[in-house]
CSV table of C-alpha atoms in Angstrom, one decimal:
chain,number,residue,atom,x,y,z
A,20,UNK,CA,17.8,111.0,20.1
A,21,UNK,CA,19.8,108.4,21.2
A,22,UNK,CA,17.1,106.5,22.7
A,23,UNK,CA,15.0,106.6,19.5
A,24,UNK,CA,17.6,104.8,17.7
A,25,UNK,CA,18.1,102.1,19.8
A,26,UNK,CA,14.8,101.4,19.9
A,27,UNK,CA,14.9,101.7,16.0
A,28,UNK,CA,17.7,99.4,16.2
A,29,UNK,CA,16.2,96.7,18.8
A,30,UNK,CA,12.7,96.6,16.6
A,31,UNK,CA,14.7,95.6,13.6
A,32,UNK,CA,16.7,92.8,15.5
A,33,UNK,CA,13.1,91.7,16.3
A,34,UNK,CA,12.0,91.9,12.7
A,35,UNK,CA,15.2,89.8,11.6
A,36,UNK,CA,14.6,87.2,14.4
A,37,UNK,CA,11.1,86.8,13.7
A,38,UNK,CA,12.1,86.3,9.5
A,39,UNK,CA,14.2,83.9,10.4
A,40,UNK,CA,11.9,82.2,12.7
A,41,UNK,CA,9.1,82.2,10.0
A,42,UNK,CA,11.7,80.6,7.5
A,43,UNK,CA,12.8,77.6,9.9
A,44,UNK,CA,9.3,76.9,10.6
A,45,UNK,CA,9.0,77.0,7.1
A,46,UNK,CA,11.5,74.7,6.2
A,47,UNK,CA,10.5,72.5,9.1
A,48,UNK,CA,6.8,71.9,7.8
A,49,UNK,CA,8.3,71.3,4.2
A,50,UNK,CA,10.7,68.4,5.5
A,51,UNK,CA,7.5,67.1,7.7
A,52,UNK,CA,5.2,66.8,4.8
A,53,UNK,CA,8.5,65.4,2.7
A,54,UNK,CA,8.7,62.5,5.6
A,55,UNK,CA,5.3,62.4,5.9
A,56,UNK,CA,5.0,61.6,1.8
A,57,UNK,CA,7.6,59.1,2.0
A,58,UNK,CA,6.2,57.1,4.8
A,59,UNK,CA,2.3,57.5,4.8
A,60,UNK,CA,0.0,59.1,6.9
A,61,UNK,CA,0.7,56.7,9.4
A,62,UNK,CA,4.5,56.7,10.0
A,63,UNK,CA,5.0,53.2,8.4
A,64,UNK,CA,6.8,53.5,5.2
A,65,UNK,CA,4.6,54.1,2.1
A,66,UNK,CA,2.3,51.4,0.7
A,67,UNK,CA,3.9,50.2,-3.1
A,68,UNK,CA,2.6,46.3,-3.2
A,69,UNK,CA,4.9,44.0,-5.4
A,70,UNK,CA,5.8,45.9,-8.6
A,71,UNK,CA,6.6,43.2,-10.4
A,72,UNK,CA,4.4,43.2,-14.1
A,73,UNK,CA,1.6,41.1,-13.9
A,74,UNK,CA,1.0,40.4,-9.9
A,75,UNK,CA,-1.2,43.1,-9.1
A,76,UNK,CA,-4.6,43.2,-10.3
A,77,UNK,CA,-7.7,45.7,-9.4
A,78,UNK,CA,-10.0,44.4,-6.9
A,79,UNK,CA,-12.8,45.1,-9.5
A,80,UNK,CA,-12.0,42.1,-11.3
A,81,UNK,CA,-13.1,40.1,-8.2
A,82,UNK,CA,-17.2,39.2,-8.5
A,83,UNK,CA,-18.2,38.0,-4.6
A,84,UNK,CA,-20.1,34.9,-4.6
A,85,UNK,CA,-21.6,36.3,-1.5
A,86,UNK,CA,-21.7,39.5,0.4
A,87,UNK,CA,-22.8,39.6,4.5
A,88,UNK,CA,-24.0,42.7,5.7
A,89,UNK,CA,-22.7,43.3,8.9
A,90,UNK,CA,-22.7,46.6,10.9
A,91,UNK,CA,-20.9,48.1,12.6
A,92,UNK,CA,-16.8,48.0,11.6
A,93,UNK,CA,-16.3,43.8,11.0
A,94,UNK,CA,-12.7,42.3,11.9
A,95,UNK,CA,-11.8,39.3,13.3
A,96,UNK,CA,-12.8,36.3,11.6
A,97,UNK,CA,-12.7,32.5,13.2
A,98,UNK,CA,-13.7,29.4,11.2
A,99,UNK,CA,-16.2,26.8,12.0
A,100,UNK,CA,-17.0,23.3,10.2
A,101,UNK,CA,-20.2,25.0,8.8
A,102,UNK,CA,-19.6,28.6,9.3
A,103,UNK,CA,-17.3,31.8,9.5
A,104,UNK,CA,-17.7,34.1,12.6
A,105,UNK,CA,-16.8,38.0,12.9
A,106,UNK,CA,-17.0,40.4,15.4
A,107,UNK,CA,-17.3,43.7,15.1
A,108,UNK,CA,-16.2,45.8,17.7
A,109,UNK,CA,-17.9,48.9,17.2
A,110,UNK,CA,-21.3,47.2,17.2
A,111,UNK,CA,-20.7,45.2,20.5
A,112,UNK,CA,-21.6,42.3,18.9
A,113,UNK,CA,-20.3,39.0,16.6
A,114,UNK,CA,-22.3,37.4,13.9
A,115,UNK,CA,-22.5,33.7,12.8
A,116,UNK,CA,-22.1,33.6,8.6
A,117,UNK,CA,-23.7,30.6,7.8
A,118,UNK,CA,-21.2,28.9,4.9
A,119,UNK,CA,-24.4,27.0,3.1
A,120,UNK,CA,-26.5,29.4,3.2
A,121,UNK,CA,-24.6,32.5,2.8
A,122,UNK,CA,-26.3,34.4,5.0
A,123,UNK,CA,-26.0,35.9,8.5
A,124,UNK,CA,-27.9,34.4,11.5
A,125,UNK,CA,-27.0,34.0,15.1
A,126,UNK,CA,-25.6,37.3,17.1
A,127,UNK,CA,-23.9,37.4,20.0
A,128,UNK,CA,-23.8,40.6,21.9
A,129,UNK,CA,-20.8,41.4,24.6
A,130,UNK,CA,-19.3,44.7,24.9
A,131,UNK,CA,-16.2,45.7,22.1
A,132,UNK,CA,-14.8,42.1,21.4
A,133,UNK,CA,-11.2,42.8,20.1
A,134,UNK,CA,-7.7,40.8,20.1
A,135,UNK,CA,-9.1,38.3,17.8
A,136,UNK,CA,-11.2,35.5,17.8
A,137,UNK,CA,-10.7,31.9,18.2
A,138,UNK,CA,-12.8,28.2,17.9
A,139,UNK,CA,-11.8,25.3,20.0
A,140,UNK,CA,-13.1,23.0,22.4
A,141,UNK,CA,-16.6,23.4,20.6
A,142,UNK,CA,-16.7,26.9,21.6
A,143,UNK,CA,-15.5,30.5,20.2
A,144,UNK,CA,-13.6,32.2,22.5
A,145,UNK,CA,-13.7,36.4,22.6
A,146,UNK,CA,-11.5,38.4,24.1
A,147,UNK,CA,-13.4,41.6,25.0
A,148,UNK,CA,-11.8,45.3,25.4
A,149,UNK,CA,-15.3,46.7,26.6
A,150,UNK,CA,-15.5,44.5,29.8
A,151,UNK,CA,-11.9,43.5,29.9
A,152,UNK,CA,-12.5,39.5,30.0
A,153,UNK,CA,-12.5,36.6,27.8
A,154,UNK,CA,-16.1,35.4,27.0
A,155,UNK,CA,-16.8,31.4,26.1
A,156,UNK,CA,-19.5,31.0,23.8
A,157,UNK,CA,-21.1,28.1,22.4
A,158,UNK,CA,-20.0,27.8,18.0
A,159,UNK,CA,-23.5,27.0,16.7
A,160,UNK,CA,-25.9,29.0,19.0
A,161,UNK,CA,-24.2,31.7,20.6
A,162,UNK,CA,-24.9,30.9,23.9
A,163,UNK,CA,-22.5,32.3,27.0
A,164,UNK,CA,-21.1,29.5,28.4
A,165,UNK,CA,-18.7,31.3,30.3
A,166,UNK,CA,-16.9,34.7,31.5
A,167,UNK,CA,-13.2,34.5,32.5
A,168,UNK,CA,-11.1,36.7,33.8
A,169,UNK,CA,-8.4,37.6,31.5
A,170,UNK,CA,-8.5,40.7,30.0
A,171,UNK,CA,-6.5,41.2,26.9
A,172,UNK,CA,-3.6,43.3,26.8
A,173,UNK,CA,-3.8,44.8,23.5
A,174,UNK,CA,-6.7,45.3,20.7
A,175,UNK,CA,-4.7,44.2,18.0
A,176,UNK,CA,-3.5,41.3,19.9
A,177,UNK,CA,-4.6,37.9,19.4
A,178,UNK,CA,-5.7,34.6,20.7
A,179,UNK,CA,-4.3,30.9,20.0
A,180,UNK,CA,-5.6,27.3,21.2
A,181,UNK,CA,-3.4,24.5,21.4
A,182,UNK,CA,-1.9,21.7,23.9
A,183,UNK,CA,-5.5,21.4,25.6
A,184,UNK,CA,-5.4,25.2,26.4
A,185,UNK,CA,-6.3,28.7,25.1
A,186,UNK,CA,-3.6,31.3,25.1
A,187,UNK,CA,-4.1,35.0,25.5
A,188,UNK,CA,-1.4,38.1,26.6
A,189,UNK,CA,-3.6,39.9,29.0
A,190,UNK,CA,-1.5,42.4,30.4
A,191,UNK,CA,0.3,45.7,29.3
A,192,UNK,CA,4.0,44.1,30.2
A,193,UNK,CA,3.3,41.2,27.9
A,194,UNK,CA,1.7,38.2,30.3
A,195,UNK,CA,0.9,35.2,28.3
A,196,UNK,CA,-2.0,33.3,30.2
A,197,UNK,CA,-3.3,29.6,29.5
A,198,UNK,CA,-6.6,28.9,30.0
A,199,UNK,CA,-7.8,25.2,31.2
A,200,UNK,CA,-10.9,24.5,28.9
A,201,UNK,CA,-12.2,22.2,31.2
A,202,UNK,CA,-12.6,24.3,34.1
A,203,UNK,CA,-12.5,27.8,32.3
A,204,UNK,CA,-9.1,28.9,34.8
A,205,UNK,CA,-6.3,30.5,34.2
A,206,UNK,CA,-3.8,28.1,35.1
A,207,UNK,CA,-0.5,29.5,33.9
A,208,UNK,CA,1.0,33.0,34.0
A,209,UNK,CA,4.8,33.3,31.3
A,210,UNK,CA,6.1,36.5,31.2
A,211,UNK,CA,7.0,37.4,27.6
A,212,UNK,CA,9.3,40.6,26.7
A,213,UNK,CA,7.4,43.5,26.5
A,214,UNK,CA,5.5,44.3,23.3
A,215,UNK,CA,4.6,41.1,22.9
A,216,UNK,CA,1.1,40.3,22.1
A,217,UNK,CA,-0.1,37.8,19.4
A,218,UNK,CA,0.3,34.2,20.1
A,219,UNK,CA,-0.3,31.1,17.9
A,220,UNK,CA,0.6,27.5,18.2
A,221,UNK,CA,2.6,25.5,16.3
A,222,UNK,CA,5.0,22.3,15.7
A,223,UNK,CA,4.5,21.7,19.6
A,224,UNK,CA,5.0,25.2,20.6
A,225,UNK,CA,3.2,28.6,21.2
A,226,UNK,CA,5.1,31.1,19.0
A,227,UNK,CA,4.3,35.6,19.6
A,228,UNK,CA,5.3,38.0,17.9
A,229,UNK,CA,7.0,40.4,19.5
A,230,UNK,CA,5.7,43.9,18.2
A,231,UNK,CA,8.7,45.8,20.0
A,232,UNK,CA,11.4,43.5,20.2
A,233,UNK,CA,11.2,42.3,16.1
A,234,UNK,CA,11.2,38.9,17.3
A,235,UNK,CA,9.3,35.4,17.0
A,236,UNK,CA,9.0,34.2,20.7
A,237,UNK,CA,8.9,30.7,21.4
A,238,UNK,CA,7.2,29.1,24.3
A,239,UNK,CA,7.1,25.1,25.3
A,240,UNK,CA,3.9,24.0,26.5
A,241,UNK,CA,5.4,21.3,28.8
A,242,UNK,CA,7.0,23.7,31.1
A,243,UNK,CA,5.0,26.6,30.3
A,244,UNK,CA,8.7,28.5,29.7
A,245,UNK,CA,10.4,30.6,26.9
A,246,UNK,CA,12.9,28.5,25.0
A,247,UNK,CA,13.9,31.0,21.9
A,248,UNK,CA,13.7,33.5,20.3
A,249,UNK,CA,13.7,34.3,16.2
A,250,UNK,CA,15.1,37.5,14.8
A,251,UNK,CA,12.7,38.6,11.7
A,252,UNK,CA,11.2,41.2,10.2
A,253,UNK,CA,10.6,45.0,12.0
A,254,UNK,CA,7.3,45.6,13.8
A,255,UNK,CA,5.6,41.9,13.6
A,256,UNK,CA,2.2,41.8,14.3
A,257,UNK,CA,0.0,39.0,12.9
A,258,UNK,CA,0.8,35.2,12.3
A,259,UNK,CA,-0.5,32.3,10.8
A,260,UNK,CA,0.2,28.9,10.3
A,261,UNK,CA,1.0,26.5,7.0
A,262,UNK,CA,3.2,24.1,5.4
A,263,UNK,CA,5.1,23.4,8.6
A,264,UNK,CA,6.1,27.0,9.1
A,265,UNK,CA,4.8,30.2,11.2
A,266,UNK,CA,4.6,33.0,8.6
A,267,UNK,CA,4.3,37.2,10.1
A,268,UNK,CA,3.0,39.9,8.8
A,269,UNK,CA,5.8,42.5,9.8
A,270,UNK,CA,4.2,46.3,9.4
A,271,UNK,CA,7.4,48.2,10.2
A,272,UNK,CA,8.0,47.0,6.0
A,273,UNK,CA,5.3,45.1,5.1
A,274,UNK,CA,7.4,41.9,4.3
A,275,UNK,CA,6.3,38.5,5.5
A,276,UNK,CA,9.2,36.8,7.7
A,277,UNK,CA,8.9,32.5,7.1
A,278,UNK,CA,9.8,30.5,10.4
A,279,UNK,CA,10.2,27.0,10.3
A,280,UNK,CA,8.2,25.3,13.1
A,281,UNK,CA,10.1,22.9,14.1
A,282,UNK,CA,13.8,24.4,14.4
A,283,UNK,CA,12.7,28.4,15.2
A,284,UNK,CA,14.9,29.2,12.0
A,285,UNK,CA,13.7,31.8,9.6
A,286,UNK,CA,13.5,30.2,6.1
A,287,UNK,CA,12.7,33.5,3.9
A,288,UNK,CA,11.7,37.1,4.6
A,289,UNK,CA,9.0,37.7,1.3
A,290,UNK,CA,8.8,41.5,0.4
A,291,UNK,CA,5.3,42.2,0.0
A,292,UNK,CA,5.3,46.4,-0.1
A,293,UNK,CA,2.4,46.2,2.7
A,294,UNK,CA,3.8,47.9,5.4
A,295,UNK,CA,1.7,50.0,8.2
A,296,UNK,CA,-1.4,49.4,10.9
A,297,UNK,CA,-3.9,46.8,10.6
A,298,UNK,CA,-4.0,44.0,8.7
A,299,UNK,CA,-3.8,40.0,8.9
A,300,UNK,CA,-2.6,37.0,7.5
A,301,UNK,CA,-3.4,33.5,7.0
A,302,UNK,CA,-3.2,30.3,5.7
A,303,UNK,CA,-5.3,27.7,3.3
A,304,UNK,CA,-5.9,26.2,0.1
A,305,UNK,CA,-2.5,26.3,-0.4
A,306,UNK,CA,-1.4,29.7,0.0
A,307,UNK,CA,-0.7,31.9,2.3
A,308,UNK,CA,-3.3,35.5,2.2
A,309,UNK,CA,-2.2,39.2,3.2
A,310,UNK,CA,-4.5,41.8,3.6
A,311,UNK,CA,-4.1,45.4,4.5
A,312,UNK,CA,-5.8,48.7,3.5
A,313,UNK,CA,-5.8,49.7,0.7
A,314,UNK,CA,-4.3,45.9,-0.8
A,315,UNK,CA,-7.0,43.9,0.8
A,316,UNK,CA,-5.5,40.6,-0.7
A,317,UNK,CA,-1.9,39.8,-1.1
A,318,UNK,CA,-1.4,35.8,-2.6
A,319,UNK,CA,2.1,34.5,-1.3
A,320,UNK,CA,3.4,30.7,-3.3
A,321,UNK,CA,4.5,28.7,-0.4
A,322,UNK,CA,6.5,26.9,-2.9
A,323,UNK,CA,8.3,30.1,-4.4
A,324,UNK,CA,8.2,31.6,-0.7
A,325,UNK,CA,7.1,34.5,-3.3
A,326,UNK,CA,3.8,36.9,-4.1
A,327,UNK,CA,2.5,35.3,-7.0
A,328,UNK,CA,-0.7,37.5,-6.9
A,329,UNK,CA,-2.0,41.0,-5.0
A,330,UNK,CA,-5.2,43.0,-5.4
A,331,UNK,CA,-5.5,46.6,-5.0
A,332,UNK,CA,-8.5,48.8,-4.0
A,333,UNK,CA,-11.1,49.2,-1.0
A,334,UNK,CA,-11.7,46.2,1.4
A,335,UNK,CA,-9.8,44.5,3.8
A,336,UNK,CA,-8.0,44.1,7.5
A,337,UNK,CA,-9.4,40.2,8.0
A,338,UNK,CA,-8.9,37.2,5.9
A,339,UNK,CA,-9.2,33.8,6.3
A,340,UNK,CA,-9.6,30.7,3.3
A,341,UNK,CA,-12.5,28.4,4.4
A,342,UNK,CA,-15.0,26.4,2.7
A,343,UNK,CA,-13.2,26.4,-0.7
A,344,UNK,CA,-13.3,30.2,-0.7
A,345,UNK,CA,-11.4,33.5,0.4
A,346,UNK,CA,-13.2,35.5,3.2
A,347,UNK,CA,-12.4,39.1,3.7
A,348,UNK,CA,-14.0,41.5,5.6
A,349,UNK,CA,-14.3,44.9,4.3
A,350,UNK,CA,-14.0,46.8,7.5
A,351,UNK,CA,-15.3,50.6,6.4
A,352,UNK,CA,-17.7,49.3,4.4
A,353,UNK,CA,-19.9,47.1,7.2
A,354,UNK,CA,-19.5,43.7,5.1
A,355,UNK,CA,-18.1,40.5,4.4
A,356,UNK,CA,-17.1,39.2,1.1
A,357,UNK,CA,-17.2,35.6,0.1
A,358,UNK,CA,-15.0,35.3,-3.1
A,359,UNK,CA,-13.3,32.7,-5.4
A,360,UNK,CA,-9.8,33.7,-6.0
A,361,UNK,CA,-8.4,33.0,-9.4
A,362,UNK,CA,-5.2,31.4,-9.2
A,363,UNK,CA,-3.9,33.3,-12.0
């Protein structure tokens, strides 16, 4: 008798402790998909854009003057006196968009180019995540002209020229390599702090964002050395250049963090509500442009230091103003859209 109802008593503990264990998990998924709301699928905190009346607009309202069909998933984007090239990773390859024509020509085939894309010296310059080296490749035809053996360290990296060199991070602890155009060598080897992977050059230096230290890092070019460091926004990722300043796309809150390029000192932090992976930013025709999913163009007023205009709907992750007109790829959609951006 007595071992009947302790057994009675030991199954009902077990009923209680499983109740309770049901109602923490529960709870525990509710406050998950609470955080999860908030911030976006992602992690990043959710995408708003500027909700100021009148600066957004739908991305309907914006008629291509051209559209390249390119497969694949098209990203990075470098400009050219007569053209715009973009890779596409997926697709192994990068296509010449011919800016008179408006229409697609030369190809050139390498496995997975990533970590941008960059034209100097006469040549494009692709960092490639498939065979973990940085191709040389003539701007008009295509052509290989050389493989060299810096592999970059991240896919959303990127890759600068400037001072008679091409800069790339090529390693997992941050190593910023210069390249020697004239002999296609590494010739230089900075150690950045780690997390940081997209360079650029400007006023005289090359500046990288450092992804996990939430700093601009500053390097000189004469003695191939760190000499600063600039506090800005949370996660910075993507940089461009304009009006004497270095202006980052931060995604830990989708501001845009202003650093003048002569003294390292941040001017202005913009909020732009474009937070979260992806993305890219840059400069021309007087403005600096955002894009991101989901807001595939964000217009920031270097004057105001202020978003003046932002478009919502599908397209985006590379931008780029050339030839008089906005280029942006749309990357699910296998395209590239040449457009004329209002300016109000």
């Amino acid at each position: 008798m007595s071992i009947i109802f302790s057994a009675c008593h030991a199954l009902k503990a077990i009923s209680r402790f499983k109740w309770i264990s049901i109602s923490l998990m529960f709870l525990l998924t509710v406050a998950t998909s609470l955080v999860s709301a908030a911030q976006g699928n992602d992690g990043f905190p959710k995408k708003t854009g500027v909700v100021e009346p009148g600066v957004q607009h739908d991305m309907s309202e914006l008629k291509p003057d051209a559209e390249f069909p390119v497969s694949g998933h098209p990203d990075w984007l470098a400009v050219t006196e007569d053209a715009v090239w973009v890779t596409s990773s997926s697709a192994n390859h990068v296509v010449r968009l011919d800016a008179n024509t408006n229409k697609p020509d030369a190809v050139i085939t390498l496995e997975k180019p990533c970590s941008g894309l960059a034209f100097a010296f006469g040549s494009l310059w692709i960092p490639s995540c498939g065979s973990h080296n940085l191709v040389r490749a003539d701007a008009r035809t295509g052509a290989i002209q050389a493989t060299i053996a810096a592999s970059p360290a991240d896919s959303e990296g990127g890759i600068t020229t400037g001072a008679g060199s091409v800069w790339l991070v090529t390693s997992a602890s941050s190593e910023l390599d210069r390249i020697d155009p004239s002999t296609n060598a590494v010739v230089a080897r900075i150690q950045l702090p780690k997390g940081s992977f997209n360079p650029i050059y400007a006023g005289d230096s090359v500046w990288v964002a450092s992804n996990e230290g939430n700093s601009l890092v500053r390097v000189d070019p004469s003695t191939n050395k760190i000499i600063g460091s600039t506090p800005i926004g949370p996660k910075p990722r993507f940089l461009t250049v304009g009006e004497g300043s270095v202006w980052v796309l931060n995604q830990g809150d989708g501001t845009v963090s202003r650093v003048e390029a002569s003294s390292g000192k941040l001017l202005a932090t913009i909020p732009a509500g474009i937070p979260g992976l992806g993305g890219e930013i840059a400069y021309g025709g007087g403005s600096v442009w955002a894009t991101v999913f989901g807001y595939p163009i964000t217009r920031i007023d270097p004057a105001k230091n202020k978003v003046v205009q932002q478009w919502v709907g599908k397209g985006g992750d590379s931008i780029r103003y050339a030839h008089g007109s906005v280029w942006l790829t749309f990357l699910s959609g296998a395209k590239v859209w040449r457009l004329k951006v209002p300016s109000s």
